[in-house]
PDB file of C-alpha atoms and ligand atoms in Angstrom:
ATOM      1  CA  MET F   1     109.172 104.737  87.157  1.00 71.00           C
ATOM      2  CA  LEU F   2     107.874 104.444  83.624  1.00 81.00           C
ATOM      3  CA  ILE F   3     104.176 104.630  82.917  1.00 89.00           C
ATOM      4  CA  ARG F   4     103.522 101.728  80.608  1.00 90.00           C
ATOM      5  CA  SER F   5      99.757 101.627  80.839  1.00 94.00           C
ATOM      6  CA  VAL F   6      96.994 103.670  82.389  1.00 95.00           C
ATOM      7  CA  GLU F   7      93.233 103.463  82.398  1.00 95.00           C
ATOM      8  CA  LEU F   8      90.422 105.209  84.239  1.00 95.00           C
ATOM      9  CA  TYR F   9      89.380 102.297  86.430  1.00 97.00           C
ATOM     10  CA  LYS F  10      86.538 103.709  88.501  1.00 96.00           C
ATOM     11  CA  THR F  11      84.803 107.006  89.247  1.00 94.00           C
ATOM     12  CA  VAL F  12      83.304 107.190  92.721  1.00 93.00           C
ATOM     13  CA  PHE F  13      80.647 109.692  93.736  1.00 90.00           C
ATOM     14  CA  GLU F  14      79.631 108.307  97.125  1.00 90.00           C
ATOM     15  CA  PRO F  15      81.730 107.424 100.182  1.00 90.00           C
ATOM     16  CA  GLY F  16      82.489 103.725 100.427  1.00 90.00           C
ATOM     17  CA  GLU F  17      82.147 102.754  96.765  1.00 93.00           C
ATOM     18  CA  TYR F  18      85.853 102.158  96.287  1.00 96.00           C
ATOM     19  CA  PRO F  19      87.523  99.406  94.283  1.00 97.00           C
ATOM     20  CA  GLU F  20      89.519  96.643  95.987  1.00 97.00           C
ATOM     21  CA  PRO F  21      92.979  98.015  96.820  1.00 97.00           C
ATOM     22  CA  LYS F  22      95.928  97.351  94.515  1.00 97.00           C
ATOM     23  CA  GLU F  23      99.587  96.982  95.453  1.00 95.00           C
ATOM     24  CA  ARG F  24     100.021 100.657  96.141  1.00 95.00           C
ATOM     25  CA  GLU F  25      97.914 103.791  96.085  1.00 97.00           C
ATOM     26  CA  ILE F  26      98.955 107.417  95.562  1.00 97.00           C
ATOM     27  CA  ALA F  27      96.400 110.198  95.872  1.00 98.00           C
ATOM     28  CA  PHE F  28      96.544 113.673  94.305  1.00 98.00           C
ATOM     29  CA  ALA F  29      94.963 116.551  96.212  1.00 97.00           C
ATOM     30  CA  GLY F  30      94.848 120.294  95.784  1.00 96.00           C
ATOM     31  CA  ARG F  31      92.759 123.392  95.474  1.00 94.00           C
ATOM     32  CA  SER F  32      90.423 123.679  92.563  1.00 91.00           C
ATOM     33  CA  ASN F  33      92.279 125.108  89.524  1.00 92.00           C
ATOM     34  CA  VAL F  34      95.742 124.332  90.955  1.00 96.00           C
ATOM     35  CA  GLY F  35      96.497 122.218  87.861  1.00 96.00           C
ATOM     36  CA  LYS F  36      95.723 118.705  89.099  1.00 95.00           C
ATOM     37  CA  SER F  37      94.055 117.369  85.948  1.00 93.00           C
ATOM     38  CA  THR F  38      96.795 118.903  83.813  1.00 95.00           C
ATOM     39  CA  LEU F  39      99.501 117.305  85.978  1.00 97.00           C
ATOM     40  CA  LEU F  40      97.845 113.874  85.788  1.00 96.00           C
ATOM     41  CA  ASN F  41      97.557 114.136  82.016  1.00 95.00           C
ATOM     42  CA  THR F  42     101.209 115.171  81.844  1.00 96.00           C
ATOM     43  CA  ILE F  43     102.255 112.206  83.986  1.00 95.00           C
ATOM     44  CA  PHE F  44     100.094 109.829  81.949  1.00 93.00           C
ATOM     45  CA  ARG F  45     101.053 111.448  78.617  1.00 89.00           C
ATOM     46  CA  ARG F  46      97.389 111.104  77.764  1.00 82.00           C
ATOM     47  CA  GLU F  47      94.337 113.295  78.070  1.00 81.00           C
ATOM     48  CA  LEU F  48      92.517 111.113  80.565  1.00 83.00           C
ATOM     49  CA  ALA F  49      91.804 113.580  83.360  1.00 81.00           C
ATOM     50  CA  HIS F  50      89.157 116.102  82.444  1.00 75.00           C
ATOM     51  CA  ILE F  51      90.355 119.701  82.390  1.00 67.00           C
ATOM     52  CA  SER F  52      87.257 121.599  83.339  1.00 61.00           C
ATOM     53  CA  SER F  53      86.530 125.073  82.132  1.00 57.00           C
ATOM     54  CA  LYS F  54      84.182 125.336  85.090  1.00 57.00           C
ATOM     55  CA  PRO F  55      86.241 125.091  88.276  1.00 55.00           C
ATOM     56  CA  GLY F  56      84.653 123.155  91.104  1.00 53.00           C
ATOM     57  CA  LYS F  57      82.746 120.827  88.807  1.00 57.00           C
ATOM     58  CA  THR F  58      84.572 117.595  89.608  1.00 58.00           C
ATOM     59  CA  ARG F  59      83.053 116.114  92.714  1.00 80.00           C
ATOM     60  CA  SER F  60      84.192 112.548  92.306  1.00 89.00           C
ATOM     61  CA  VAL F  61      87.135 110.396  93.318  1.00 93.00           C
ATOM     62  CA  ASN F  62      88.743 109.005  90.163  1.00 94.00           C
ATOM     63  CA  PHE F  63      90.831 105.844  90.328  1.00 96.00           C
ATOM     64  CA  TYR F  64      93.422 105.448  87.554  1.00 97.00           C
ATOM     65  CA  LEU F  65      95.050 102.057  87.256  1.00 97.00           C
ATOM     66  CA  VAL F  66      98.729 102.477  86.361  1.00 96.00           C
ATOM     67  CA  ASN F  67     100.936  99.620  85.112  1.00 94.00           C
ATOM     68  CA  SER F  68      98.179  97.194  86.199  1.00 95.00           C
ATOM     69  CA  LYS F  69      99.204  97.493  89.862  1.00 94.00           C
ATOM     70  CA  TYR F  70      99.080 101.044  91.191  1.00 96.00           C
ATOM     71  CA  PHE F  71      96.125 103.299  91.770  1.00 97.00           C
ATOM     72  CA  PHE F  72      96.710 106.981  91.127  1.00 97.00           C
ATOM     73  CA  VAL F  73      93.705 108.665  92.695  1.00 97.00           C
ATOM     74  CA  ASP F  74      92.405 112.060  91.646  1.00 95.00           C
ATOM     75  CA  LEU F  75      90.664 113.587  94.676  1.00 95.00           C
ATOM     76  CA  PRO F  76      88.074 116.331  94.189  1.00 91.00           C
ATOM     77  CA  GLY F  77      89.564 119.832  94.283  1.00 91.00           C
ATOM     78  CA  TYR F  78      88.823 122.012  97.274  1.00 87.00           C
ATOM     79  CA  GLY F  79      88.449 125.685  98.013  1.00 82.00           C
ATOM     80  CA  TYR F  80      86.236 126.611  95.112  1.00 75.00           C
ATOM     81  CA  ALA F  81      84.956 130.046  96.153  1.00 71.00           C
ATOM     82  CA  LYS F  82      81.398 129.524  94.932  1.00 76.00           C
ATOM     83  CA  ALA F  83      80.884 126.110  96.522  1.00 77.00           C
ATOM     84  CA  SER F  84      77.758 125.924  98.643  1.00 84.00           C
ATOM     85  CA  HIS F  85      77.789 124.797 102.255  1.00 87.00           C
ATOM     86  CA  GLN F  86      76.220 121.524 101.176  1.00 86.00           C
ATOM     87  CA  GLU F  87      78.861 120.958  98.493  1.00 84.00           C
ATOM     88  CA  ILE F  88      81.646 121.588 101.011  1.00 86.00           C
ATOM     89  CA  LYS F  89      80.077 119.096 103.440  1.00 87.00           C
ATOM     90  CA  ARG F  90      79.834 116.513 100.706  1.00 86.00           C
ATOM     91  CA  TRP F  91      83.419 117.099  99.693  1.00 87.00           C
ATOM     92  CA  GLN F  92      84.600 116.757 103.304  1.00 88.00           C
ATOM     93  CA  SER F  93      82.802 113.471 103.824  1.00 89.00           C
ATOM     94  CA  LEU F  94      84.174 112.080 100.528  1.00 90.00           C
ATOM     95  CA  ILE F  95      87.755 112.993 101.407  1.00 92.00           C
ATOM     96  CA  THR F  96      87.739 111.955 105.067  1.00 92.00           C
ATOM     97  CA  ASP F  97      85.958 108.699 104.232  1.00 94.00           C
ATOM     98  CA  TYR F  98      88.545 108.054 101.525  1.00 96.00           C
ATOM     99  CA  PHE F  99      91.494 108.741 103.871  1.00 96.00           C
ATOM    100  CA  LYS F 100      90.007 106.418 106.495  1.00 94.00           C
ATOM    101  CA  SER F 101      89.281 103.538 104.126  1.00 95.00           C
ATOM    102  CA  ARG F 102      92.336 102.898 101.988  1.00 96.00           C
ATOM    103  CA  PRO F 103      94.864 100.530 103.552  1.00 93.00           C
ATOM    104  CA  ASN F 104      97.384 100.833 100.706  1.00 96.00           C
ATOM    105  CA  LEU F 105      97.332 104.617 100.481  1.00 97.00           C
ATOM    106  CA  ASN F 106     100.942 105.417 101.246  1.00 93.00           C
ATOM    107  CA  LEU F 107     101.474 108.821  99.712  1.00 97.00           C
ATOM    108  CA  VAL F 108      99.515 111.968  98.984  1.00 98.00           C
ATOM    109  CA  VAL F 109     100.798 114.348  96.341  1.00 98.00           C
ATOM    110  CA  LEU F 110      99.667 117.744  97.596  1.00 98.00           C
ATOM    111  CA  LEU F 111      99.506 120.286  94.788  1.00 98.00           C
ATOM    112  CA  LEU F 112     100.206 123.905  95.668  1.00 98.00           C
ATOM    113  CA  ASP F 113     100.316 126.843  93.260  1.00 97.00           C
ATOM    114  CA  SER F 114     103.965 127.888  93.028  1.00 98.00           C
ATOM    115  CA  ARG F 115     102.910 131.544  92.856  1.00 97.00           C
ATOM    116  CA  HIS F 116     101.006 131.717  96.136  1.00 96.00           C
ATOM    117  CA  ASN F 117     101.748 130.953  99.758  1.00 93.00           C
ATOM    118  CA  LEU F 118      99.770 128.328 101.653  1.00 95.00           C
ATOM    119  CA  GLN F 119      96.059 129.124 101.720  1.00 93.00           C
ATOM    120  CA  LYS F 120      93.610 128.429 104.527  1.00 92.00           C
ATOM    121  CA  LYS F 121      92.182 125.448 102.638  1.00 92.00           C
ATOM    122  CA  ASP F 122      95.656 123.993 102.109  1.00 96.00           C
ATOM    123  CA  ILE F 123      96.250 124.147 105.860  1.00 96.00           C
ATOM    124  CA  GLU F 124      92.981 122.277 106.400  1.00 93.00           C
ATOM    125  CA  MET F 125      94.242 119.547 104.066  1.00 95.00           C
ATOM    126  CA  LEU F 126      97.591 119.472 105.892  1.00 97.00           C
ATOM    127  CA  GLN F 127      95.714 119.003 109.160  1.00 96.00           C
ATOM    128  CA  TRP F 128      93.832 116.055 107.710  1.00 95.00           C
ATOM    129  CA  LEU F 129      97.009 114.476 106.383  1.00 96.00           C
ATOM    130  CA  GLN F 130      98.573 114.853 109.798  1.00 96.00           C
ATOM    131  CA  TYR F 131      95.492 113.521 111.581  1.00 96.00           C
ATOM    132  CA  TYR F 132      95.385 110.406 109.387  1.00 95.00           C
ATOM    133  CA  SER F 133      99.229 110.090 109.450  1.00 95.00           C
ATOM    134  CA  ILE F 134      99.529 110.042 105.666  1.00 96.00           C
ATOM    135  CA  PRO F 135     102.974 110.934 104.253  1.00 96.00           C
ATOM    136  CA  PHE F 136     102.917 113.548 101.530  1.00 98.00           C
ATOM    137  CA  VAL F 137     105.051 115.425  99.037  1.00 98.00           C
ATOM    138  CA  ALA F 138     104.395 119.030  98.064  1.00 98.00           C
ATOM    139  CA  VAL F 139     104.286 119.723  94.355  1.00 98.00           C
ATOM    140  CA  LEU F 140     104.480 123.354  93.243  1.00 98.00           C
ATOM    141  CA  THR F 141     102.468 123.685  90.048  1.00 98.00           C
ATOM    142  CA  LYS F 142     102.742 126.095  87.113  1.00 98.00           C
ATOM    143  CA  SER F 143     106.403 126.811  87.874  1.00 98.00           C
ATOM    144  CA  ASP F 144     106.855 128.002  84.276  1.00 98.00           C
ATOM    145  CA  LYS F 145     104.926 131.129  85.263  1.00 98.00           C
ATOM    146  CA  LEU F 146     107.775 132.254  87.542  1.00 98.00           C
ATOM    147  CA  SER F 147     111.310 133.357  86.740  1.00 97.00           C
ATOM    148  CA  GLY F 148     114.179 131.292  88.149  1.00 96.00           C
ATOM    149  CA  ASN F 149     114.725 133.784  90.972  1.00 97.00           C
ATOM    150  CA  GLN F 150     111.043 134.022  91.849  1.00 98.00           C
ATOM    151  CA  LEU F 151     110.755 130.251  91.929  1.00 98.00           C
ATOM    152  CA  THR F 152     113.782 129.879  94.213  1.00 98.00           C
ATOM    153  CA  LYS F 153     112.203 132.422  96.537  1.00 98.00           C
ATOM    154  CA  MET F 154     108.867 130.580  96.571  1.00 98.00           C
ATOM    155  CA  VAL F 155     110.513 127.203  97.149  1.00 98.00           C
ATOM    156  CA  ASN F 156     112.270 128.699 100.165  1.00 98.00           C
ATOM    157  CA  ASN F 157     109.013 130.215 101.425  1.00 98.00           C
ATOM    158  CA  PHE F 158     107.245 126.866 101.131  1.00 98.00           C
ATOM    159  CA  LYS F 159     110.181 125.135 102.807  1.00 98.00           C
ATOM    160  CA  LYS F 160     109.757 127.410 105.830  1.00 97.00           C
ATOM    161  CA  GLU F 161     105.982 127.109 105.868  1.00 97.00           C
ATOM    162  CA  LEU F 162     106.092 123.328 105.621  1.00 98.00           C
ATOM    163  CA  GLU F 163     108.699 122.869 108.369  1.00 98.00           C
ATOM    164  CA  SER F 164     105.958 122.534 110.948  1.00 96.00           C
ATOM    165  CA  TRP F 165     104.289 119.901 108.716  1.00 97.00           C
ATOM    166  CA  GLY F 166     107.176 117.461 108.691  1.00 96.00           C
ATOM    167  CA  SER F 167     109.350 119.111 106.001  1.00 97.00           C
ATOM    168  CA  PRO F 168     108.064 117.072 103.055  1.00 97.00           C
ATOM    169  CA  PRO F 169     109.953 116.962  99.748  1.00 97.00           C
ATOM    170  CA  ILE F 170     109.066 120.011  97.627  1.00 98.00           C
ATOM    171  CA  ILE F 171     109.026 119.498  93.874  1.00 98.00           C
ATOM    172  CA  PRO F 172     108.375 122.376  91.448  1.00 98.00           C
ATOM    173  CA  VAL F 173     106.674 121.102  88.298  1.00 98.00           C
ATOM    174  CA  SER F 174     105.386 122.436  85.013  1.00 98.00           C
ATOM    175  CA  ALA F 175     103.022 120.760  82.621  1.00 97.00           C
ATOM    176  CA  LYS F 176     104.276 123.112  79.938  1.00 96.00           C
ATOM    177  CA  THR F 177     107.957 122.188  80.129  1.00 97.00           C
ATOM    178  CA  ARG F 178     107.620 118.806  81.950  1.00 96.00           C
ATOM    179  CA  LYS F 179     109.956 120.196  84.605  1.00 97.00           C
ATOM    180  CA  GLY F 180     109.904 118.027  87.731  1.00 97.00           C
ATOM    181  CA  ILE F 181     107.745 115.263  86.256  1.00 96.00           C
ATOM    182  CA  SER F 182     110.352 112.491  86.264  1.00 94.00           C
ATOM    183  CA  GLU F 183     111.584 113.603  89.700  1.00 96.00           C
ATOM    184  CA  LEU F 184     108.016 113.352  91.000  1.00 96.00           C
ATOM    185  CA  LEU F 185     107.606 109.884  89.520  1.00 94.00           C
ATOM    186  CA  ASN F 186     110.835 108.799  91.216  1.00 93.00           C
ATOM    187  CA  VAL F 187     109.567 110.052  94.557  1.00 93.00           C
ATOM    188  CA  ILE F 188     106.279 108.220  93.990  1.00 89.00           C
ATOM    189  CA  LEU F 189     108.090 104.999  93.153  1.00 78.00           C
ATOM    190  CA  GLY F 190     110.376 105.332  96.143  1.00 77.00           C
ATOM    191  CA  SER F 191     107.452 105.894  98.515  1.00 59.00           C
TER     192      SER F 191
HETATM  193  N1  GDP G 201     101.313 127.735  82.476  1.00 61.22           N
HETATM  194  C1  GDP G 201     100.798 126.638  83.041  1.00 61.22           C
HETATM  195  N2  GDP G 201      99.463 126.495  83.169  1.00 61.22           N
HETATM  196  C2  GDP G 201      98.980 125.375  83.766  1.00 61.22           C
HETATM  197  C3  GDP G 201      99.848 124.360  84.242  1.00 61.22           C
HETATM  198  N3  GDP G 201      99.089 123.387  84.799  1.00 61.22           N
HETATM  199  C4  GDP G 201      97.803 123.781  84.659  1.00 61.22           C
HETATM  200  N4  GDP G 201      97.717 124.975  84.040  1.00 61.22           N
HETATM  201  C5  GDP G 201      96.481 125.720  83.705  1.00 61.22           C
HETATM  202  O1  GDP G 201      95.734 125.960  84.901  1.00 61.22           O
HETATM  203  C6  GDP G 201      94.320 125.843  84.673  1.00 61.22           C
HETATM  204  C7  GDP G 201      93.702 124.834  85.631  1.00 61.22           C
HETATM  205  O2  GDP G 201      94.194 123.551  85.346  1.00 61.22           O
HETATM  206  P1  GDP G 201      93.404 122.204  85.719  1.00 61.22           P
HETATM  207  O3  GDP G 201      94.346 121.090  85.419  1.00 61.22           O
HETATM  208  O4  GDP G 201      92.053 122.148  85.093  1.00 61.22           O
HETATM  209  O5  GDP G 201      93.243 122.396  87.303  1.00 61.22           O
HETATM  210  P2  GDP G 201      92.460 121.475  88.360  1.00 61.22           P
HETATM  211  O6  GDP G 201      91.177 122.193  88.672  1.00 61.22           O
HETATM  212  O7  GDP G 201      93.363 121.461  89.560  1.00 61.22           O
HETATM  213  O8  GDP G 201      92.268 120.120  87.770  1.00 61.22           O
HETATM  214  C8  GDP G 201      94.177 125.436  83.219  1.00 61.22           C
HETATM  215  O9  GDP G 201      93.890 126.593  82.464  1.00 61.22           O
HETATM  216  C9  GDP G 201      95.550 124.872  82.850  1.00 61.22           C
HETATM  217  O10 GDP G 201      95.867 125.019  81.486  1.00 61.22           O
HETATM  218  C10 GDP G 201     101.278 124.533  84.075  1.00 61.22           C
HETATM  219  O11 GDP G 201     102.126 123.721  84.479  1.00 61.22           O
HETATM  220  N5  GDP G 201     101.688 125.687  83.463  1.00 61.22           N
HETATM  221 MG1   MG G 202      90.526 118.990  87.548  1.00 61.22          MG
END
């Protein structure tokens, strides 16, 4: 899949305020600071997604219109250590409301840091994906920070950990080297 055009179509702060669905919708989810904005900018080849110096700041659902017919949706990052109880509640209602409301959502790209094993908050997200029966692919971010051997080891670890979650495709990526980007786009197109 080639990205021919992309625009930030709508930013949503409250549950329910979503745009009319397009042909297909792909959502990007992951812990705060996992590299979600950087990955989106790398996919788009444009600095559209805001890379925050203050983690946990983005509390909106951003709809990017790609090639005039797909929505790529940037979900708010989770697991920010300093988030208040109220912020976490708000985040949960945004995400669950989003998962419930989007008929054309057919894939979630779940970002995981290639250097760490699954975290508690990632498991929570996996439970939601399972509960709402949403297919997903696991993307291992910042793979340039690992040596070849370390990365192979982590991919195998994730493979084992994700067996009980339906053995999704696992794609190591790097925004620095563009490793895995075209493979990810092919998976998205094939979804
Ligand atoms: N080395 C490396 N750093 C990355 C990569 N992707 C993101 N980062 C860095 O990780 C930090 C968090 O990235 P950001 O995209 O803001 O994360 P977000 O909170 O998930 O949107 C930033 O300092 C990025 O420069 C990558 O592929 N390689
Ligand atoms: Mg971000």
